[in-house]
Tab-separated table of C-alpha atoms in Angstrom:
chain	number	residue	atom	x	y	z
A	33	UNK	CA	13.703	22.317	56.663
A	34	UNK	CA	12.310	25.110	53.128
A	35	UNK	CA	15.308	27.153	54.125
A	36	UNK	CA	17.168	23.661	54.195
A	37	UNK	CA	15.138	23.737	50.389
A	38	UNK	CA	15.990	27.183	49.381
A	39	UNK	CA	19.880	26.483	50.189
A	40	UNK	CA	19.930	23.125	48.334
A	41	UNK	CA	18.366	25.275	45.340
A	42	UNK	CA	21.099	28.269	45.614
A	43	UNK	CA	24.330	25.509	46.102
A	44	UNK	CA	22.864	23.071	42.969
A	45	UNK	CA	22.371	26.643	40.930
A	46	UNK	CA	26.084	27.799	42.233
A	47	UNK	CA	27.527	24.498	40.625
A	48	UNK	CA	26.284	24.057	37.375
A	49	UNK	CA	24.167	20.904	37.658
A	50	UNK	CA	23.259	20.186	33.947
A	51	UNK	CA	20.591	17.882	33.344
A	52	UNK	CA	19.129	17.954	29.759
A	53	UNK	CA	16.356	14.304	29.252
A	54	UNK	CA	13.898	15.372	26.604
A	55	UNK	CA	10.594	13.494	25.462
A	56	UNK	CA	9.037	12.282	22.165
A	57	UNK	CA	7.478	15.077	19.796
A	58	UNK	CA	4.125	14.020	18.148
A	59	UNK	CA	3.389	13.753	14.542
A	60	UNK	CA	1.447	15.772	11.856
A	61	UNK	CA	2.495	13.353	8.665
A	62	UNK	CA	0.404	10.872	7.102
A	63	UNK	CA	3.324	8.574	6.897
A	64	UNK	CA	4.157	4.834	7.368
A	65	UNK	CA	5.647	4.707	11.378
A	66	UNK	CA	6.845	7.749	13.636
A	67	UNK	CA	9.747	7.326	15.594
A	68	UNK	CA	10.210	9.133	19.043
A	69	UNK	CA	12.307	11.799	19.377
A	70	UNK	CA	15.956	12.178	19.712
A	71	UNK	CA	17.273	13.196	23.881
A	72	UNK	CA	18.569	16.996	23.610
A	73	UNK	CA	21.999	18.118	22.908
A	74	UNK	CA	22.308	21.095	24.787
A	75	UNK	CA	20.497	22.814	27.862
A	76	UNK	CA	20.298	26.646	28.877
A	77	UNK	CA	22.032	26.570	31.865
A	78	UNK	CA	19.575	28.244	34.920
A	79	UNK	CA	20.896	31.970	36.737
A	80	UNK	CA	22.986	31.883	38.912
A	81	UNK	CA	21.356	34.352	41.689
A	82	UNK	CA	18.260	32.972	43.607
A	83	UNK	CA	16.496	34.386	46.880
A	84	UNK	CA	18.095	34.555	50.046
A	85	UNK	CA	16.730	31.666	52.467
A	86	UNK	CA	15.180	32.438	55.249
A	87	UNK	CA	15.040	36.028	54.886
A	88	UNK	CA	12.033	37.890	53.526
A	89	UNK	CA	8.045	36.712	53.082
A	90	UNK	CA	8.613	36.973	48.989
A	91	UNK	CA	10.807	34.268	48.602
A	92	UNK	CA	8.623	32.002	51.060
A	93	UNK	CA	5.233	32.255	49.649
A	94	UNK	CA	3.834	30.455	47.398
A	95	UNK	CA	2.470	33.192	45.042
A	96	UNK	CA	6.228	34.516	44.579
A	97	UNK	CA	8.244	32.662	41.957
A	98	UNK	CA	11.843	31.528	43.253
A	99	UNK	CA	13.374	32.713	40.061
A	100	UNK	CA	12.566	33.238	36.284
A	101	UNK	CA	14.574	31.425	34.326
A	102	UNK	CA	14.554	32.854	30.478
A	103	UNK	CA	14.672	29.125	28.496
A	104	UNK	CA	15.570	28.356	24.219
A	105	UNK	CA	13.046	28.474	21.943
A	106	UNK	CA	11.449	31.722	23.302
A	107	UNK	CA	10.425	29.804	26.325
A	108	UNK	CA	10.282	30.981	30.037
A	109	UNK	CA	9.600	29.278	33.152
A	110	UNK	CA	8.851	30.668	36.184
A	111	UNK	CA	9.739	28.382	39.455
A	112	UNK	CA	7.850	27.922	42.974
A	113	UNK	CA	8.442	26.352	45.736
A	114	UNK	CA	5.574	24.429	47.232
A	115	UNK	CA	4.290	22.438	49.998
A	116	UNK	CA	5.234	22.904	53.950
A	117	UNK	CA	5.676	19.191	55.507
A	118	UNK	CA	6.598	17.625	51.530
A	119	UNK	CA	8.283	20.425	49.613
A	120	UNK	CA	8.409	20.709	46.086
A	121	UNK	CA	9.293	22.452	43.142
A	122	UNK	CA	7.042	23.653	40.240
A	123	UNK	CA	7.854	25.702	36.832
A	124	UNK	CA	5.243	27.348	34.732
A	125	UNK	CA	6.346	27.519	31.388
A	126	UNK	CA	5.471	30.588	29.706
A	127	UNK	CA	6.081	31.905	25.392
A	128	UNK	CA	5.218	34.973	24.704
A	129	UNK	CA	3.531	36.012	27.249
A	130	UNK	CA	0.343	33.191	27.083
A	131	UNK	CA	1.081	29.857	29.814
A	132	UNK	CA	1.322	26.820	27.982
A	133	UNK	CA	1.617	24.496	31.099
A	134	UNK	CA	3.216	23.128	34.713
A	135	UNK	CA	6.303	20.846	35.451
A	136	UNK	CA	6.248	19.097	39.166
A	137	UNK	CA	9.235	17.554	40.782
A	138	UNK	CA	10.585	16.416	44.170
A	139	UNK	CA	8.362	15.172	47.520
A	140	UNK	CA	5.945	13.203	45.820
A	141	UNK	CA	6.051	13.897	42.288
A	142	UNK	CA	9.049	12.322	41.031
A	143	UNK	CA	12.747	14.288	40.606
A	144	UNK	CA	12.243	14.946	37.421
A	145	UNK	CA	9.704	15.640	35.218
A	146	UNK	CA	10.062	16.928	31.498
A	147	UNK	CA	6.853	17.685	28.989
A	148	UNK	CA	7.168	18.982	25.319
A	149	UNK	CA	5.995	22.783	24.708
A	150	UNK	CA	6.007	23.987	20.976
A	151	UNK	CA	8.552	21.636	19.927
A	152	UNK	CA	11.181	21.999	23.095
A	153	UNK	CA	11.556	19.078	25.509
A	154	UNK	CA	11.678	21.119	28.786
A	155	UNK	CA	12.849	19.690	31.795
A	156	UNK	CA	12.436	20.688	35.723
A	157	UNK	CA	15.111	18.696	38.111
A	158	UNK	CA	14.012	18.116	41.831
A	159	UNK	CA	16.397	20.999	42.820
A	160	UNK	CA	14.137	23.672	40.581
A	161	UNK	CA	16.731	23.482	37.710
A	162	UNK	CA	14.791	23.688	34.534
A	163	UNK	CA	16.845	23.072	31.060
A	164	UNK	CA	14.853	22.960	27.273
A	165	UNK	CA	16.257	21.937	24.440
A	166	UNK	CA	14.938	21.089	21.026
A	167	UNK	CA	13.351	17.505	19.813
A	168	UNK	CA	15.070	15.400	18.022
A	169	UNK	CA	14.835	11.517	16.470
A	170	UNK	CA	15.978	9.362	19.582
A	171	UNK	CA	19.781	7.792	19.379
A	172	UNK	CA	20.011	8.488	16.001
A	173	UNK	CA	22.907	10.772	14.487
A	174	UNK	CA	22.495	13.004	12.141
A	175	UNK	CA	23.520	12.026	8.297
A	176	UNK	CA	22.463	13.944	6.003
A	177	UNK	CA	19.418	17.177	5.373
A	178	UNK	CA	18.424	16.820	1.451
A	179	UNK	CA	15.500	19.495	-0.242
A	180	UNK	CA	12.574	17.664	-1.238
A	181	UNK	CA	10.866	18.491	-4.823
A	182	UNK	CA	7.867	20.474	-3.198
A	183	UNK	CA	10.375	22.917	-1.138
A	184	UNK	CA	10.200	20.238	1.783
A	185	UNK	CA	13.682	19.666	4.330
A	186	UNK	CA	14.119	16.142	5.349
A	187	UNK	CA	16.423	15.185	7.899
A	188	UNK	CA	18.335	11.630	7.546
A	189	UNK	CA	19.148	9.960	10.994
A	190	UNK	CA	20.813	7.212	11.599
A	191	UNK	CA	20.200	4.472	14.498
A	192	UNK	CA	21.859	1.617	13.173
A	193	UNK	CA	22.791	-0.179	9.956
A	194	UNK	CA	19.707	-1.398	8.849
A	195	UNK	CA	17.540	1.808	10.919
A	196	UNK	CA	17.008	4.494	9.724
A	197	UNK	CA	14.663	8.353	10.733
A	198	UNK	CA	13.832	11.416	8.686
A	199	UNK	CA	12.211	14.218	10.211
A	200	UNK	CA	10.110	16.596	7.178
A	201	UNK	CA	10.357	20.259	8.189
A	202	UNK	CA	8.958	23.034	6.429
A	203	UNK	CA	9.481	26.511	7.077
A	204	UNK	CA	11.512	24.565	10.190
A	205	UNK	CA	8.721	23.216	11.282
A	206	UNK	CA	8.102	19.566	11.330
A	207	UNK	CA	5.026	17.291	9.458
A	208	UNK	CA	5.870	14.248	9.364
A	209	UNK	CA	8.366	11.593	10.218
A	210	UNK	CA	9.510	8.317	8.353
A	211	UNK	CA	10.331	5.513	10.450
A	212	UNK	CA	12.348	2.469	8.442
A	213	UNK	CA	13.323	0.185	10.559
A	214	UNK	CA	14.457	-2.957	8.317
A	215	UNK	CA	11.613	-2.481	5.889
A	216	UNK	CA	11.418	1.051	3.836
A	217	UNK	CA	8.504	3.537	4.983
A	218	UNK	CA	6.924	6.069	2.537
A	219	UNK	CA	4.748	9.364	3.430
A	220	UNK	CA	2.221	10.411	0.531
A	221	UNK	CA	2.350	14.052	0.470
A	222	UNK	CA	-0.747	15.766	-1.795
A	223	UNK	CA	0.852	12.644	-4.735
A	224	UNK	CA	3.832	13.752	-3.430
A	225	UNK	CA	6.080	11.012	-2.675
A	226	UNK	CA	8.767	10.100	-0.352
A	227	UNK	CA	10.303	6.401	-0.050
A	228	UNK	CA	12.789	6.210	3.110
A	229	UNK	CA	14.798	2.828	2.703
A	230	UNK	CA	16.269	1.256	5.982
A	231	UNK	CA	20.299	2.468	4.828
A	232	UNK	CA	19.014	5.722	4.481
A	233	UNK	CA	19.046	6.425	0.711
A	234	UNK	CA	15.889	8.326	-0.496
A	235	UNK	CA	13.199	8.387	-3.301
A	236	UNK	CA	11.422	10.941	-4.021
A	237	UNK	CA	9.086	11.979	-7.021
A	238	UNK	CA	5.524	13.450	-7.859
A	239	UNK	CA	2.952	12.221	-9.568
A	240	UNK	CA	3.005	8.335	-11.328
A	241	UNK	CA	0.364	7.829	-9.123
A	242	UNK	CA	-2.724	6.254	-10.033
A	243	UNK	CA	-5.627	6.718	-6.962
A	244	UNK	CA	-8.376	3.920	-6.677
A	245	UNK	CA	-7.048	1.431	-9.144
A	246	UNK	CA	-9.111	-1.459	-10.381
A	247	UNK	CA	-8.151	-5.385	-9.642
A	248	UNK	CA	-6.557	-5.898	-12.335
A	249	UNK	CA	-3.101	-6.879	-14.110
A	250	UNK	CA	-0.375	-3.171	-14.581
A	251	UNK	CA	1.987	-2.405	-16.397
A	252	UNK	CA	4.648	-0.023	-15.068
A	253	UNK	CA	7.182	2.394	-16.739
A	254	UNK	CA	9.951	-0.078	-17.494
A	255	UNK	CA	7.777	-2.957	-18.146
A	256	UNK	CA	7.226	-4.346	-15.428
A	257	UNK	CA	3.766	-6.695	-14.681
A	258	UNK	CA	2.089	-6.069	-11.864
A	259	UNK	CA	-1.553	-7.639	-10.582
A	260	UNK	CA	-3.441	-5.442	-8.005
A	261	UNK	CA	-6.384	-7.262	-5.886
A	262	UNK	CA	-8.074	-7.271	-2.513
A	263	UNK	CA	-8.938	-9.717	-0.234
A	264	UNK	CA	-10.416	-9.979	3.469
A	265	UNK	CA	-10.884	-6.116	2.162
A	266	UNK	CA	-7.308	-5.056	2.013
A	267	UNK	CA	-5.580	-4.508	-1.412
A	268	UNK	CA	-2.043	-5.825	-2.052
A	269	UNK	CA	-0.431	-7.326	-5.473
A	270	UNK	CA	2.534	-9.473	-6.850
A	271	UNK	CA	4.762	-9.526	-9.978
A	272	UNK	CA	3.624	-11.358	-12.419
A	273	UNK	CA	6.454	-13.099	-14.967
A	274	UNK	CA	6.127	-15.337	-17.619
A	275	UNK	CA	2.248	-15.135	-17.200
A	276	UNK	CA	3.263	-16.633	-13.740
A	277	UNK	CA	2.264	-14.619	-10.660
A	278	UNK	CA	5.165	-14.659	-8.047
A	279	UNK	CA	2.354	-14.584	-5.142
A	280	UNK	CA	0.975	-11.956	-3.249
A	281	UNK	CA	1.308	-9.849	-0.311
A	282	UNK	CA	-1.315	-7.488	0.789
A	283	UNK	CA	-1.306	-4.427	2.921
A	284	UNK	CA	-0.538	-4.876	6.464
A	285	UNK	CA	-1.193	-0.426	7.261
A	286	UNK	CA	-2.428	1.645	5.308
A	287	UNK	CA	0.728	2.559	2.712
A	288	UNK	CA	3.353	0.460	2.219
A	289	UNK	CA	6.543	0.322	-0.058
A	290	UNK	CA	7.801	-3.086	-2.734
A	291	UNK	CA	10.872	-3.079	-4.780
A	292	UNK	CA	10.040	-5.441	-8.145
A	293	UNK	CA	13.449	-4.912	-10.066
A	294	UNK	CA	14.531	-1.008	-10.068
A	295	UNK	CA	10.810	0.102	-10.035
A	296	UNK	CA	9.916	1.421	-6.522
A	297	UNK	CA	6.716	1.153	-5.906
A	298	UNK	CA	4.649	2.620	-2.878
A	299	UNK	CA	0.637	1.180	-2.099
A	300	UNK	CA	-2.762	2.632	-0.731
A	301	UNK	CA	-5.542	1.659	1.917
A	302	UNK	CA	-8.130	2.566	-1.078
A	303	UNK	CA	-6.088	0.036	-3.986
A	304	UNK	CA	-4.175	3.998	-5.143
A	305	UNK	CA	0.032	2.898	-6.535
A	306	UNK	CA	2.408	5.324	-7.776
A	307	UNK	CA	5.205	3.641	-9.118
A	308	UNK	CA	8.694	5.061	-10.005
A	309	UNK	CA	11.503	3.695	-11.358
A	310	UNK	CA	15.470	5.915	-10.065
A	311	UNK	CA	17.718	6.975	-13.369
A	312	UNK	CA	14.907	6.111	-16.195
A	313	UNK	CA	14.309	8.573	-18.710
A	314	UNK	CA	10.390	7.630	-18.957
A	315	UNK	CA	8.004	7.653	-15.660
A	316	UNK	CA	4.610	6.985	-16.019
A	317	UNK	CA	2.117	5.478	-13.410
A	318	UNK	CA	0.712	2.096	-13.607
A	319	UNK	CA	-1.015	1.206	-16.788
A	320	UNK	CA	-3.534	-1.150	-17.279
A	321	UNK	CA	-2.562	-4.003	-19.432
A	322	UNK	CA	-4.034	-6.925	-21.327
A	323	UNK	CA	-7.428	-5.329	-19.879
A	324	UNK	CA	-10.519	-4.325	-22.720
A	325	UNK	CA	-13.488	-2.393	-22.413
A	326	UNK	CA	-11.241	0.890	-21.677
A	327	UNK	CA	-11.682	-0.553	-17.863
A	328	UNK	CA	-8.868	-0.361	-14.837
A	329	UNK	CA	-9.561	-4.277	-14.686
A	330	UNK	CA	-11.628	-7.115	-14.234
A	331	UNK	CA	-14.940	-8.050	-10.723
A	332	UNK	CA	-13.388	-11.779	-11.309
A	333	UNK	CA	-10.091	-13.018	-10.383
A	334	UNK	CA	-7.524	-12.130	-12.803
A	335	UNK	CA	-6.335	-14.666	-15.423
A	336	UNK	CA	-2.373	-14.659	-16.132
A	337	UNK	CA	-2.216	-17.099	-18.198
A	338	UNK	CA	0.513	-15.932	-21.476
A	339	UNK	CA	-2.567	-15.489	-24.228
A	340	UNK	CA	-4.045	-12.684	-21.778
A	341	UNK	CA	-0.984	-10.834	-21.636
A	342	UNK	CA	0.559	-7.956	-24.251
A	343	UNK	CA	-0.068	-4.646	-25.322
A	344	UNK	CA	-1.797	-5.960	-28.152
A	345	UNK	CA	-3.460	-8.673	-26.371
A	346	UNK	CA	-7.174	-7.211	-24.171
A	347	UNK	CA	-9.917	-9.081	-22.535
A	348	UNK	CA	-13.702	-8.235	-21.466
A	349	UNK	CA	-15.228	-10.660	-18.860
A	350	UNK	CA	-19.217	-11.223	-19.484
A	351	UNK	CA	-21.813	-13.506	-18.612
A	352	UNK	CA	-23.904	-15.541	-20.194
A	353	UNK	CA	-26.294	-16.718	-17.590
A	354	UNK	CA	-26.682	-19.927	-15.192
A	355	UNK	CA	-24.329	-17.910	-13.106
A	356	UNK	CA	-21.801	-18.686	-15.763
A	357	UNK	CA	-19.311	-16.368	-16.761
A	358	UNK	CA	-16.912	-15.882	-19.997
A	359	UNK	CA	-13.634	-14.250	-20.497
A	360	UNK	CA	-13.085	-13.026	-23.420
A	361	UNK	CA	-9.670	-12.405	-24.848
A	362	UNK	CA	-8.653	-11.020	-28.217
A	363	UNK	CA	-4.967	-10.750	-29.125
A	364	UNK	CA	-3.926	-11.243	-33.271
A	365	UNK	CA	-3.822	-14.598	-33.283
A	366	UNK	CA	-7.785	-14.362	-33.286
A	367	UNK	CA	-9.951	-14.380	-30.480
A	368	UNK	CA	-10.160	-17.110	-27.736
A	369	UNK	CA	-13.670	-17.534	-24.396
A	370	UNK	CA	-12.947	-19.269	-21.477
A	371	UNK	CA	-15.715	-19.949	-20.053
A	372	UNK	CA	-15.860	-19.713	-16.212
A	373	UNK	CA	-18.166	-21.994	-13.852
A	374	UNK	CA	-20.158	-20.479	-11.059
A	375	UNK	CA	-18.959	-20.754	-7.354
A	376	UNK	CA	-15.224	-21.950	-7.880
A	377	UNK	CA	-14.073	-19.281	-10.489
A	378	UNK	CA	-12.669	-22.321	-12.715
A	379	UNK	CA	-11.648	-22.510	-16.247
A	380	UNK	CA	-14.242	-25.370	-17.509
A	381	UNK	CA	-13.702	-24.915	-21.262
A	382	UNK	CA	-11.740	-22.812	-23.383
A	383	UNK	CA	-12.901	-22.166	-27.139
A	384	UNK	CA	-10.072	-20.004	-30.614
A	385	UNK	CA	-10.273	-20.859	-34.371
A	386	UNK	CA	-8.886	-24.168	-33.847
A	387	UNK	CA	-11.760	-25.230	-31.223
A	388	UNK	CA	-14.397	-22.695	-31.886
A	389	UNK	CA	-17.799	-24.368	-30.683
A	390	UNK	CA	-18.212	-27.363	-27.759
A	391	UNK	CA	-19.177	-30.566	-28.794
A	392	UNK	CA	-23.089	-31.773	-28.362
A	393	UNK	CA	-22.287	-33.643	-25.667
A	394	UNK	CA	-21.584	-30.220	-23.804
A	395	UNK	CA	-25.415	-29.855	-23.027
A	396	UNK	CA	-24.868	-25.541	-23.349
A	397	UNK	CA	-24.107	-24.074	-26.546
A	398	UNK	CA	-21.214	-22.424	-26.515
A	399	UNK	CA	-19.816	-21.322	-30.467
A	400	UNK	CA	-17.274	-18.831	-31.470
A	401	UNK	CA	-18.983	-17.018	-34.229
A	402	UNK	CA	-16.708	-15.578	-37.414
A	403	UNK	CA	-13.373	-16.536	-35.804
A	404	UNK	CA	-11.600	-15.861	-38.455
A	405	UNK	CA	-12.746	-11.986	-39.085
A	406	UNK	CA	-12.527	-8.678	-37.784
A	407	UNK	CA	-15.355	-8.395	-35.890
A	408	UNK	CA	-16.163	-12.136	-33.481
A	409	UNK	CA	-18.168	-12.616	-31.050
A	410	UNK	CA	-19.740	-15.808	-28.790
A	411	UNK	CA	-22.646	-17.191	-29.107
A	412	UNK	CA	-24.076	-18.748	-26.205
A	413	UNK	CA	-26.797	-19.957	-24.550
A	414	UNK	CA	-27.257	-22.315	-21.403
A	415	UNK	CA	-30.863	-22.709	-21.121
A	416	UNK	CA	-33.533	-25.122	-22.409
A	417	UNK	CA	-36.888	-24.608	-24.543
A	418	UNK	CA	-37.631	-22.159	-25.918
A	419	UNK	CA	-35.292	-19.997	-24.924
A	420	UNK	CA	-33.061	-17.388	-26.934
A	421	UNK	CA	-29.338	-17.331	-26.666
A	422	UNK	CA	-26.955	-14.414	-26.479
A	423	UNK	CA	-24.177	-12.992	-28.377
A	424	UNK	CA	-21.456	-10.764	-26.840
A	425	UNK	CA	-19.193	-9.446	-28.895
A	426	UNK	CA	-15.247	-9.532	-28.159
A	427	UNK	CA	-13.189	-5.916	-27.636
A	428	UNK	CA	-11.641	-4.787	-30.303
A	429	UNK	CA	-7.525	-5.073	-31.241
A	430	UNK	CA	-5.838	-1.600	-29.585
A	431	UNK	CA	-5.064	0.965	-31.979
A	432	UNK	CA	-1.991	0.113	-34.204
A	433	UNK	CA	-2.187	-3.915	-33.417
A	434	UNK	CA	-3.171	-6.027	-37.046
A	435	UNK	CA	-5.259	-9.625	-36.534
A	436	UNK	CA	-3.810	-12.201	-38.159
A	437	UNK	CA	-6.473	-12.955	-41.277
A	438	UNK	CA	-5.387	-16.001	-41.815
A	439	UNK	CA	-8.357	-18.453	-42.982
A	440	UNK	CA	-8.241	-22.146	-41.256
A	441	UNK	CA	-10.357	-24.108	-41.093
A	442	UNK	CA	-11.038	-25.804	-37.244
A	443	UNK	CA	-10.141	-29.247	-35.894
A	444	UNK	CA	-12.846	-29.589	-33.517
A	445	UNK	CA	-14.749	-28.392	-30.686
A	446	UNK	CA	-14.195	-26.637	-26.612
A	447	UNK	CA	-10.656	-27.881	-25.730
A	448	UNK	CA	-9.400	-28.371	-22.288
A	449	UNK	CA	-6.839	-26.545	-20.165
A	450	UNK	CA	-5.414	-29.689	-18.951
A	451	UNK	CA	-5.996	-31.990	-21.931
A	452	UNK	CA	-8.935	-34.445	-22.054
A	453	UNK	CA	-11.749	-36.049	-23.600
A	454	UNK	CA	-14.643	-35.105	-21.707
A	455	UNK	CA	-18.482	-36.712	-21.516
A	456	UNK	CA	-20.386	-33.775	-19.368
A	457	UNK	CA	-23.695	-34.664	-18.646
A	458	UNK	CA	-26.618	-31.490	-17.983
A	459	UNK	CA	-28.311	-31.848	-15.144
A	460	UNK	CA	-32.180	-30.169	-14.681
A	461	UNK	CA	-34.202	-28.031	-16.226
A	462	UNK	CA	-31.051	-25.328	-16.839
A	463	UNK	CA	-29.495	-27.947	-19.566
A	464	UNK	CA	-32.296	-29.327	-20.326
A	465	UNK	CA	-33.584	-29.501	-23.891
A	466	UNK	CA	-30.653	-26.724	-24.983
A	467	UNK	CA	-30.232	-26.261	-28.140
A	468	UNK	CA	-26.732	-28.462	-29.374
A	469	UNK	CA	-23.802	-27.150	-30.673
A	470	UNK	CA	-23.432	-27.183	-35.096
A	471	UNK	CA	-19.929	-28.703	-34.666
A	472	UNK	CA	-19.179	-32.067	-33.377
A	473	UNK	CA	-16.217	-33.012	-35.673
A	474	UNK	CA	-13.691	-34.058	-33.212
A	475	UNK	CA	-12.920	-36.483	-30.185
A	476	UNK	CA	-11.441	-34.075	-28.191
A	477	UNK	CA	-14.328	-32.243	-26.773
A	478	UNK	CA	-15.278	-29.806	-23.852
A	479	UNK	CA	-12.858	-29.129	-21.332
A	480	UNK	CA	-13.327	-29.003	-17.270
A	481	UNK	CA	-11.408	-28.213	-14.309
A	482	UNK	CA	-10.446	-30.513	-11.873
A	483	UNK	CA	-13.702	-32.672	-10.443
A	484	UNK	CA	-16.869	-31.038	-11.641
A	485	UNK	CA	-17.649	-27.628	-12.261
A	486	UNK	CA	-20.911	-25.882	-11.585
A	487	UNK	CA	-22.246	-24.106	-13.781
A	488	UNK	CA	-25.171	-22.317	-11.393
A	489	UNK	CA	-26.072	-22.986	-8.011
A	490	UNK	CA	-27.115	-26.117	-7.715
A	491	UNK	CA	-27.052	-27.330	-11.732
A	492	UNK	CA	-23.606	-28.378	-12.948
A	493	UNK	CA	-21.880	-30.759	-15.322
A	494	UNK	CA	-20.228	-33.998	-13.904
A	495	UNK	CA	-17.200	-34.236	-16.034
A	496	UNK	CA	-15.473	-37.686	-16.902
A	497	UNK	CA	-12.326	-36.933	-18.511
A	498	UNK	CA	-9.365	-38.633	-20.639
A	499	UNK	CA	-6.482	-36.904	-22.381
A	500	UNK	CA	-6.989	-35.900	-26.140
A	501	UNK	CA	-3.577	-35.425	-28.022
A	502	UNK	CA	-5.572	-32.826	-30.021
A	503	UNK	CA	-6.628	-30.232	-27.322
A	504	UNK	CA	-4.224	-28.128	-25.719
A	505	UNK	CA	-4.740	-24.962	-23.160
């Protein structure tokens, strides 16, 4: 049986039997998805010389190789015949004298085994043939090669019309892969970004990155306005058009790509995101937009109404007591304050120049001081008795923005975003005995959200509304 095997080996070698399958190589680059490599296209034929069957003890010895094969990539392999009753073959793979591993084929082992060594797929068949070929993406045809800004080389392969893969190489060594299958994929190499689209086109830039951004509203270099938010531990983005959000899309992995018009945006797991506008002369990282105090955003959900957006509009969120907050908005039109109820984050009242204070019926005190001045503030008192109220300054306008200081006469008290006259009845000790607002000259009082908007846990307003034409949102 051993003689028959050696005869079969020699015959196969003389006939030049070829077989060159390949297995996947690993990926080491922080990218979207990792594709499988391409089946080897070429193989190195095995030598024709072989040990004579049935003669000499060296050929039959388990310690003596049948032959040594020189392979591609500086690899070599020693082929052995093993097993008496069920003979099989093994191949020990070397590079520079160092053993890289072993393959087995025949008898109780697979008829063909392939392993990847040093970037080459080495295959051993049961008849003792060994081949090797460089690994490439599976089932892909080369499209083009380009050099990135940082000097790395990218090879693009086409799988089909909506599926392309890319290999990223440095010094001839693969350092990363991208797989864009019907959706784009991105890689971030220390601030250098590469985006591969499913049609095979790429975008490459350095910078334009805001790491670990705080949830809030941002504007891109081309004027696109985006809102960054975090929900259930995941970050997401939505575009804002005409003051209205288009809907959030949240990360499904470590990194994701979105396209907003011409802008290409890459969002990272930590909330950092980068933007690139192909063909634009001006490029920049996403900039905080309509968020005062020099901060990147707000801890509370960002209000996306048009009054809170604009180059000369800044906002700030403050606590006014009893679990209630106020969004202070400053623009050339003057100050505007939105009171936000605890728990549901709903706007329960809005104050501005025309309606600078809550009515007496509100049960709490809230009024804008110096509404037509250059340094307005919001005075609030949510506790009753002798508790002192608090004052919060509105944020200052950005440099270069001018305030419309035309004086006017307040038309009434607090206004309702949805309109409506409201009877706000305080409950419990929070509002009991609270100082009443200084102004109550209008029948268009305080606004509330739908139903009852709580000012504090267990304590709130009972709201009955009817529409009043004098009110505005």
